[in-house]
Tab-separated table of C-alpha atoms in Angstrom:
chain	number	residue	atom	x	y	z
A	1	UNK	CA	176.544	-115.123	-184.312
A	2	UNK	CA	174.957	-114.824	-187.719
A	3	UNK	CA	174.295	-111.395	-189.296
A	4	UNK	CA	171.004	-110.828	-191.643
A	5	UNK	CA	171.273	-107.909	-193.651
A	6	UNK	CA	167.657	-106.676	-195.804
A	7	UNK	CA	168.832	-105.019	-198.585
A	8	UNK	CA	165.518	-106.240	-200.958
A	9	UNK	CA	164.155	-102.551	-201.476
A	10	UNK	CA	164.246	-100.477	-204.739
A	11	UNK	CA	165.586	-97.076	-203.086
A	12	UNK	CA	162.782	-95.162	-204.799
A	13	UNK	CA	163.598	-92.158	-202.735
A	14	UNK	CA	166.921	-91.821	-203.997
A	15	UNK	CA	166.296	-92.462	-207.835
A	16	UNK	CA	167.338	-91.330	-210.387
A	17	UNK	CA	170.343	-93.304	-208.906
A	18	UNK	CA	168.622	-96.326	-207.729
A	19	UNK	CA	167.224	-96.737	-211.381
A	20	UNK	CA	170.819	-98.264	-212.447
A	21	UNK	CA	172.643	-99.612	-208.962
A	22	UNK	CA	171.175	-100.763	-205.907
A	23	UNK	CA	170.611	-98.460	-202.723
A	24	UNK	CA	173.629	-100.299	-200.970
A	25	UNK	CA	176.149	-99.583	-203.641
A	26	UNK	CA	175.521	-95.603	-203.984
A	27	UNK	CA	178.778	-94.011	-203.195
A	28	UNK	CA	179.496	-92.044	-199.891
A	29	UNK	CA	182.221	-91.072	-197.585
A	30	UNK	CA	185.054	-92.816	-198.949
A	31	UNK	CA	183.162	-95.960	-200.731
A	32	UNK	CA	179.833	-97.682	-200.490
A	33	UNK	CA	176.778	-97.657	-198.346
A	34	UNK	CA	177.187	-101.205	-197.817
A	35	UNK	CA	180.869	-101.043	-196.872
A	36	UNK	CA	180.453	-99.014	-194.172
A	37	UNK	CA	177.247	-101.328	-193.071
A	38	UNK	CA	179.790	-104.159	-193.427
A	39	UNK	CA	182.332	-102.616	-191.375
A	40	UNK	CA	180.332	-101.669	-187.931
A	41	UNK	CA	180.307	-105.538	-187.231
A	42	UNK	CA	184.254	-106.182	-188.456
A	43	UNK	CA	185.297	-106.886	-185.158
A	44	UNK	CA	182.861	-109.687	-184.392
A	45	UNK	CA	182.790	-113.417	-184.116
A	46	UNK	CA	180.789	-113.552	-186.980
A	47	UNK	CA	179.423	-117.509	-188.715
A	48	UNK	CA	177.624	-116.447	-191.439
A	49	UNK	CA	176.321	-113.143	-193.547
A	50	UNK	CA	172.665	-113.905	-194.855
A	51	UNK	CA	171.734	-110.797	-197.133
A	52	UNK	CA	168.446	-110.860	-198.379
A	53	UNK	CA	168.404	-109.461	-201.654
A	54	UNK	CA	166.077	-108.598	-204.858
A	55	UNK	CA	166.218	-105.213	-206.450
A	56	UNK	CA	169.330	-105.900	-208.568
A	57	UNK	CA	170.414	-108.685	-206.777
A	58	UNK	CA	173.271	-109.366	-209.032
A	59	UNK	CA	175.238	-106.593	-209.010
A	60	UNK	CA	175.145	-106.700	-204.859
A	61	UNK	CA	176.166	-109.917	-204.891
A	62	UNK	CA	178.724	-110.079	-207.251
A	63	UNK	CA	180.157	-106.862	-204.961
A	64	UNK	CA	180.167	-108.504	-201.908
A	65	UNK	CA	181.641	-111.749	-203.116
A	66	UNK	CA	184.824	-109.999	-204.573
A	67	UNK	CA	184.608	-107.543	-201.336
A	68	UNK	CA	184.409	-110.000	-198.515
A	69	UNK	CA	185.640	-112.995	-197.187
A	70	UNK	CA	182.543	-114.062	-194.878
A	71	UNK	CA	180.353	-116.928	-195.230
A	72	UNK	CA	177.687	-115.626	-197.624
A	73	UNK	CA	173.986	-116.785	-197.867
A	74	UNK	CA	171.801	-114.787	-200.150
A	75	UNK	CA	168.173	-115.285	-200.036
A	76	UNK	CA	165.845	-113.539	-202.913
A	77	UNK	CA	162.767	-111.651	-201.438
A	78	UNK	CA	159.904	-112.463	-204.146
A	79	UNK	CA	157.445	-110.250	-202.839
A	80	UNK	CA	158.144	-107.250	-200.877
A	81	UNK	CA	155.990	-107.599	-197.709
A	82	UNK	CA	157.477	-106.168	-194.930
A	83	UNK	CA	160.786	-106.053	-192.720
A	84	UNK	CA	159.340	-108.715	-191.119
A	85	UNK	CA	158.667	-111.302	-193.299
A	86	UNK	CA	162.082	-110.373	-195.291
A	87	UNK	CA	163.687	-111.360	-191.642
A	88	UNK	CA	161.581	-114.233	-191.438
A	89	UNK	CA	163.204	-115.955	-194.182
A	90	UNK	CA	166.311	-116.034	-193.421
A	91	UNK	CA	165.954	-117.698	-190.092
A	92	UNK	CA	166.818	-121.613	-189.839
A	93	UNK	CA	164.459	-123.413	-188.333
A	94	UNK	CA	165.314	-124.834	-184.873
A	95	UNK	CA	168.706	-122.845	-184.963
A	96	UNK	CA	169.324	-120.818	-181.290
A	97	UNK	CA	171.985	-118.555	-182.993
A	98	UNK	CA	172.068	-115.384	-181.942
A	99	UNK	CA	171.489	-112.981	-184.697
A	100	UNK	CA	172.703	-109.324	-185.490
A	101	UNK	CA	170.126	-107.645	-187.982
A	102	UNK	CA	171.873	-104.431	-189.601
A	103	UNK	CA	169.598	-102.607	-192.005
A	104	UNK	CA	171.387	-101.885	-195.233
A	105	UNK	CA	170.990	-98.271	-195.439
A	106	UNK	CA	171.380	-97.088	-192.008
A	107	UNK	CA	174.928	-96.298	-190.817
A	108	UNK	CA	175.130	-96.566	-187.126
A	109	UNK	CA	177.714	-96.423	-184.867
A	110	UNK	CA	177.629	-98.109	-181.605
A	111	UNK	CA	180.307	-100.376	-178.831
A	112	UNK	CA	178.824	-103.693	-180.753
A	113	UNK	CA	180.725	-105.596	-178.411
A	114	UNK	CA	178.497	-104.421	-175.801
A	115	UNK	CA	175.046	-103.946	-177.266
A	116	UNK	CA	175.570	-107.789	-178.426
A	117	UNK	CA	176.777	-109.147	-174.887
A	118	UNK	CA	174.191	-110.299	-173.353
A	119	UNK	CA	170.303	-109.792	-173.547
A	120	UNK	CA	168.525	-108.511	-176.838
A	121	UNK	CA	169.438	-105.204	-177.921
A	122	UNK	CA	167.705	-102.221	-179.782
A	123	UNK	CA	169.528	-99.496	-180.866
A	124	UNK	CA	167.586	-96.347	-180.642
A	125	UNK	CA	168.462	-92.337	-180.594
A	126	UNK	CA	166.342	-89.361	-179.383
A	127	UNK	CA	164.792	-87.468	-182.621
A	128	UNK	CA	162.140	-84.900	-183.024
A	129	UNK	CA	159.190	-85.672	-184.376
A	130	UNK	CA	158.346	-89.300	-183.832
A	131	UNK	CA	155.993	-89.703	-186.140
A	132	UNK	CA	158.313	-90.630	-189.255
A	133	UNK	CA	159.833	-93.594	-186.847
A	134	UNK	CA	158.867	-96.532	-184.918
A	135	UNK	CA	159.330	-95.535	-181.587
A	136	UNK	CA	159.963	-97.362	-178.547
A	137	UNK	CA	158.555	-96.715	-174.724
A	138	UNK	CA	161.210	-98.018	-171.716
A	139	UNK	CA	161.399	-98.247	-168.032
A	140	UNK	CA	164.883	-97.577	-167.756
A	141	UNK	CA	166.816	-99.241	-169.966
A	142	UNK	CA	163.954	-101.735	-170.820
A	143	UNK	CA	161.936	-101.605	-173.705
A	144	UNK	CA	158.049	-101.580	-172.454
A	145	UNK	CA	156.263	-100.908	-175.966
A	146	UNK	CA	157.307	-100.106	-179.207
A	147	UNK	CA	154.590	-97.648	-181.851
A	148	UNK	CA	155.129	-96.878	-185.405
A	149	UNK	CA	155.283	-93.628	-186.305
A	150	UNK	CA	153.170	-92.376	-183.101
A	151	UNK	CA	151.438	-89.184	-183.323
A	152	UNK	CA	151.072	-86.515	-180.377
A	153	UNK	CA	154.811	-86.517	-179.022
A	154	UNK	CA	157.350	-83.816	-179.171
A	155	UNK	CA	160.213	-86.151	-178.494
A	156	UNK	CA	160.736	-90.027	-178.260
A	157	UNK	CA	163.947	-92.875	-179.050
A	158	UNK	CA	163.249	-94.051	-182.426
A	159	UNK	CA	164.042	-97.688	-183.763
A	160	UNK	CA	167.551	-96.981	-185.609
A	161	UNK	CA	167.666	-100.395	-187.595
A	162	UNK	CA	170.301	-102.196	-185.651
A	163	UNK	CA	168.973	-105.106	-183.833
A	164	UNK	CA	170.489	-107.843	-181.351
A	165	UNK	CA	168.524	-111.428	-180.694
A	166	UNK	CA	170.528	-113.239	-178.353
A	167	UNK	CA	168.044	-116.319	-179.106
A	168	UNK	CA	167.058	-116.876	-183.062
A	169	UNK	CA	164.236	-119.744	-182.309
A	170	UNK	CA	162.035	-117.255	-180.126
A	171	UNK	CA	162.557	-114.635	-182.696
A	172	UNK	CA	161.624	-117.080	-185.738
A	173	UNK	CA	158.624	-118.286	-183.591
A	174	UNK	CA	156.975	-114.762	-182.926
A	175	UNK	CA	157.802	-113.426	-186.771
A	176	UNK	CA	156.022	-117.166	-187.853
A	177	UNK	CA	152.855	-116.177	-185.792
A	178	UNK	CA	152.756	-112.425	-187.272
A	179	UNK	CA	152.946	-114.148	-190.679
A	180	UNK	CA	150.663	-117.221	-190.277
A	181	UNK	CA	147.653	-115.254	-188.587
A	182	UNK	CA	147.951	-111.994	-191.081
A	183	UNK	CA	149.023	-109.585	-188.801
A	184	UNK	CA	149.954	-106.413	-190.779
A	185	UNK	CA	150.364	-103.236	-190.180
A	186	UNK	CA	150.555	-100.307	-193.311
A	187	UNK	CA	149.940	-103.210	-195.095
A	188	UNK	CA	153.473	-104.959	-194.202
A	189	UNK	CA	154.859	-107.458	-192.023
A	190	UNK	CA	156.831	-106.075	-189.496
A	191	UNK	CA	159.191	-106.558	-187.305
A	192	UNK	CA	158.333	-104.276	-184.325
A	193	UNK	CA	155.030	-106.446	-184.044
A	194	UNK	CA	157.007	-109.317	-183.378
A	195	UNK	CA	159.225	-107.648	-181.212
A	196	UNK	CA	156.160	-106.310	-179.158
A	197	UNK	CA	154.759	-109.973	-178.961
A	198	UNK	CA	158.657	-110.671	-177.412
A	199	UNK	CA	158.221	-108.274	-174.972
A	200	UNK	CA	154.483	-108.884	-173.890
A	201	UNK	CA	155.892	-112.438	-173.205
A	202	UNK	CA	158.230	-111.373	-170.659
A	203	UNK	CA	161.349	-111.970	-173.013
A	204	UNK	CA	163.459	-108.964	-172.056
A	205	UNK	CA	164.417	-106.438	-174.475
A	206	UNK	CA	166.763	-103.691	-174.005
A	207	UNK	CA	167.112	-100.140	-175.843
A	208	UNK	CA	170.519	-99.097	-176.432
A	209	UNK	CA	171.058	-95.119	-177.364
A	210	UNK	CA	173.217	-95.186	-180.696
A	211	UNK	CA	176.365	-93.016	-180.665
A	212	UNK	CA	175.558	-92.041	-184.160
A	213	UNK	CA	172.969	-92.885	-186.621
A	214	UNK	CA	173.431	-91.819	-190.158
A	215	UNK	CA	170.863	-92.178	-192.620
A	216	UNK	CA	170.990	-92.427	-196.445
A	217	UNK	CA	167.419	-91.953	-197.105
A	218	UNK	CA	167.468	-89.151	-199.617
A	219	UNK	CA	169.975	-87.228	-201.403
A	220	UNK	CA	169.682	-85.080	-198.742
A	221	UNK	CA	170.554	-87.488	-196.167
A	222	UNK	CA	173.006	-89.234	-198.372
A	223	UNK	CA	174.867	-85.719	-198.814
A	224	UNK	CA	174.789	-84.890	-195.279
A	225	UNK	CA	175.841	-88.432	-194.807
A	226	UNK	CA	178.564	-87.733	-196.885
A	227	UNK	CA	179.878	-85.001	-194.894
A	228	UNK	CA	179.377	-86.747	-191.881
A	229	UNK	CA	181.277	-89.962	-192.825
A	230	UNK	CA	184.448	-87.721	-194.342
A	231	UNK	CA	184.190	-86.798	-190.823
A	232	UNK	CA	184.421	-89.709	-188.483
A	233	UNK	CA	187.462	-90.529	-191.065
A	234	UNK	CA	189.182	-87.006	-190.380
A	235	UNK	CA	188.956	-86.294	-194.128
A	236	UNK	CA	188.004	-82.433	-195.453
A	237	UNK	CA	187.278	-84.645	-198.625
A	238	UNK	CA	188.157	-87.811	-200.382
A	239	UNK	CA	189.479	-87.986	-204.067
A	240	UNK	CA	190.196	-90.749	-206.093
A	241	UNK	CA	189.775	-89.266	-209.609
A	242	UNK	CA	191.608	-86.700	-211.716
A	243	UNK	CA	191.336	-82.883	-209.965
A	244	UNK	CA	194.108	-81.187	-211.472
A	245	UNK	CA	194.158	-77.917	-210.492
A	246	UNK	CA	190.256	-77.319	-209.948
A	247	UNK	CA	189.088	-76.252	-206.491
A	248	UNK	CA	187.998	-79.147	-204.339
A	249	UNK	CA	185.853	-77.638	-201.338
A	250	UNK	CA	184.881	-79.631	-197.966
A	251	UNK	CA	182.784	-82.450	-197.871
A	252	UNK	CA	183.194	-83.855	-201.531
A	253	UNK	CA	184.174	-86.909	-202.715
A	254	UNK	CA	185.227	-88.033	-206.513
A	255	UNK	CA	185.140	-91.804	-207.563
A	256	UNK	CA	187.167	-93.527	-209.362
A	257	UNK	CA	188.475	-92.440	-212.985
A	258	UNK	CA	185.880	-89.128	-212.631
A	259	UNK	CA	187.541	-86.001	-213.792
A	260	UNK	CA	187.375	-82.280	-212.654
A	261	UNK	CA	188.506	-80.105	-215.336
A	262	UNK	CA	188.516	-75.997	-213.660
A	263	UNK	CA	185.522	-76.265	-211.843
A	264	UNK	CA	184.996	-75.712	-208.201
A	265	UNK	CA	182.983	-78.320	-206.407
A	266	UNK	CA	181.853	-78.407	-203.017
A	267	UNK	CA	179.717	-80.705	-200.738
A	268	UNK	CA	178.877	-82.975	-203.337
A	269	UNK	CA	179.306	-86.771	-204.628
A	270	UNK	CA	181.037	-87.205	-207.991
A	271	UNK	CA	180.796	-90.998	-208.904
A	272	UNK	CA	183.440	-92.756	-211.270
A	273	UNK	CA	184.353	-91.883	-215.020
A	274	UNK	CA	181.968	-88.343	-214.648
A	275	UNK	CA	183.193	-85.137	-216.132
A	276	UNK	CA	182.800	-82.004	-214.885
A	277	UNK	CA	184.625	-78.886	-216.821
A	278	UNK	CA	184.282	-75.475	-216.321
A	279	UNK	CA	181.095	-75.900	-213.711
A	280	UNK	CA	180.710	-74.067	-210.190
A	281	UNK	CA	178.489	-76.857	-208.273
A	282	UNK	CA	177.695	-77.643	-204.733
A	283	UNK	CA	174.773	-80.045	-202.857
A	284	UNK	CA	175.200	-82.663	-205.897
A	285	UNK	CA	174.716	-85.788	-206.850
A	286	UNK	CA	176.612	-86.337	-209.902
A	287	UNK	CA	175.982	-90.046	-211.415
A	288	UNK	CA	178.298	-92.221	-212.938
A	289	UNK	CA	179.785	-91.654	-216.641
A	290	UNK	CA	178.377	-88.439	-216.655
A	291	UNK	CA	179.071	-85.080	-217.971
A	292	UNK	CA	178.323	-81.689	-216.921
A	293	UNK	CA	179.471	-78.403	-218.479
A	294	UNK	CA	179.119	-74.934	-218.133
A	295	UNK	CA	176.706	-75.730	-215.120
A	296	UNK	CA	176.293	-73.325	-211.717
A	297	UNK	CA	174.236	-74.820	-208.393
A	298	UNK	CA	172.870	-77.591	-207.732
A	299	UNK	CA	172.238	-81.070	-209.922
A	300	UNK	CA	171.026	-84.494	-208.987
A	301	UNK	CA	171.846	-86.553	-212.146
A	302	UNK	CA	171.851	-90.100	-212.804
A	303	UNK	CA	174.588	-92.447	-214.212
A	304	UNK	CA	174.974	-91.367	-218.608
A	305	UNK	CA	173.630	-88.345	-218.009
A	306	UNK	CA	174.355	-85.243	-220.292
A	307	UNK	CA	173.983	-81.350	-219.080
A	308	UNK	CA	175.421	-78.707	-221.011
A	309	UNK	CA	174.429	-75.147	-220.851
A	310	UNK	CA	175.823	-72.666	-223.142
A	311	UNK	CA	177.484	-69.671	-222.195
């Protein structure tokens, strides 16, 4: 089995952070986004890794080389046109690998022993409001039709961004055909029209409901995330840096040399080598090499960042 992982995007809905380090590599839980993506397939019989990369490519790769001890390919995404066509080229041609496609900043958690056994596998979960997701229609367990972002439902399995292909060629030859005869849709290529193309074609498809599907979207999501992930790992919070006697609340975790001089922080992410002295903060997003003073609430700052507010 090889695993493609799209991690080309710019993160623009996270920035200020994404401005300096990739979506993958923000901190959460107790490391990165991309460690976590890394470890829900651990326990496979896995060939290769093929990440295809672009937005700070470097720094990604250099992390996972030094991280990992897979098989790496990396394959540079020139222009940004779609899920699709980023899958699309990192397919082999004439290769009947299966392939696992785990989106880079969606944490899911799923038996992936079992949703890769057999036929291919979508893994979906029941949300509200369907129109921010591609959704899929089933008969059973069977996908029928897939819609993105469908309007007029109350309810309906979205698309989670975990996928199984238990045969690469048909996969490369339905995402070729999208490509070659234009078919876009918001002006990308995607991978649900290939899928749907699959499916009218009598190649079976099955949706598989996700145990647990954490998304890093937003600050938001990445500090709900956060909480979620100190969770799973029975943590109240995780602390690498320097606390000293400050007051370290749930759901926070501090980075590597970071230090918390008498502050009390709570449900926030403090990245390495910040400073934070004498602050009361919660809901934040503090960036690396950063210092904050005399600050109360909330903060979203990005890496070299400076707040001070006098007494």
């Amino acid at each position: 089995m090889r695993v493609v992982i799209p991690a080309a995007g710019l993160g623009t809905r996270l920035r200020p952070h994404t401005l300096t380090m990739p979506k993958p590599l923000m901190h959460v839980g107790s490391g990165r986004m991309i460690d976590y993506v890394m470890a829900s397939f651990k326990d496979l019989d896995v060939s290769e890794v093929t990440v295809i990369t672009g937005y700070m490519e470097d720094k990604l790769i250099n992390y996972l080389k030094n991280g990992y001890q897979y098989e790496f390919s990396f394959i540079t995404q020139e222009q940004r046109l779609g899920l699709g066509h980023a899958v699309y080229q990192s397919l082999y041609e004439d290769s009947d690998e299966d392939i696992l496609i785990v989106l880079s900043d969606s944490i899911i958690q799923t038996d992936m022993d079992a949703f890769t056994r057999s036929m291919s596998s979508v893994s979906v979960m029941e949300v509200d409001e369907p129109e921010h997701f591609g959704i899929v229609s089933t008969d059973g367990e069977m996908i029928t039709d897939m819609a993105e972002k469908p309007r007029g439902l109350e309810k309906g399995y979205a698309i989670t961004g975990l996928y199984y292909f238990s045969d690469g060629i048909s996969l490369r030859t339905y995402l070729k055909h999208v490509i070659d005869n234009g078919i876009m849709t918001k002006n990308e290529y995607q991978l649900t029209d290939a899928m749907k193309m699959m499916i009218e074609n009598n190649i079976p498809m099955r949706a598989v409901e996700a145990d647990k599907w954490i998304d890093c979207g937003t600050h938001d999501m990445l500090i709900e995330a956060n909480r979620e992930l100190l969770a799973m790992e029975n943590r109240t919070n995780f602390c690498e840096g320097d606390t000293g006697s400050s007051s370290i609340g749930n759901n926070v975790s501090v980075f590597g040399n970071a230090r918390i001089i008498e502050s009390n922080v709570a449900n926030s992410i403090i990245m390495e080598n910040a400073v934070i002295k004498n602050c009361d903060i919660k809901n934040s997003v503090i960036g690396r090499n950063s210092t904050v003073e005399n600050f109360r609430g909330r903060l979203i700052a990005s890496d070299f960042t400076s707040v001070t507010k006098e007494d």
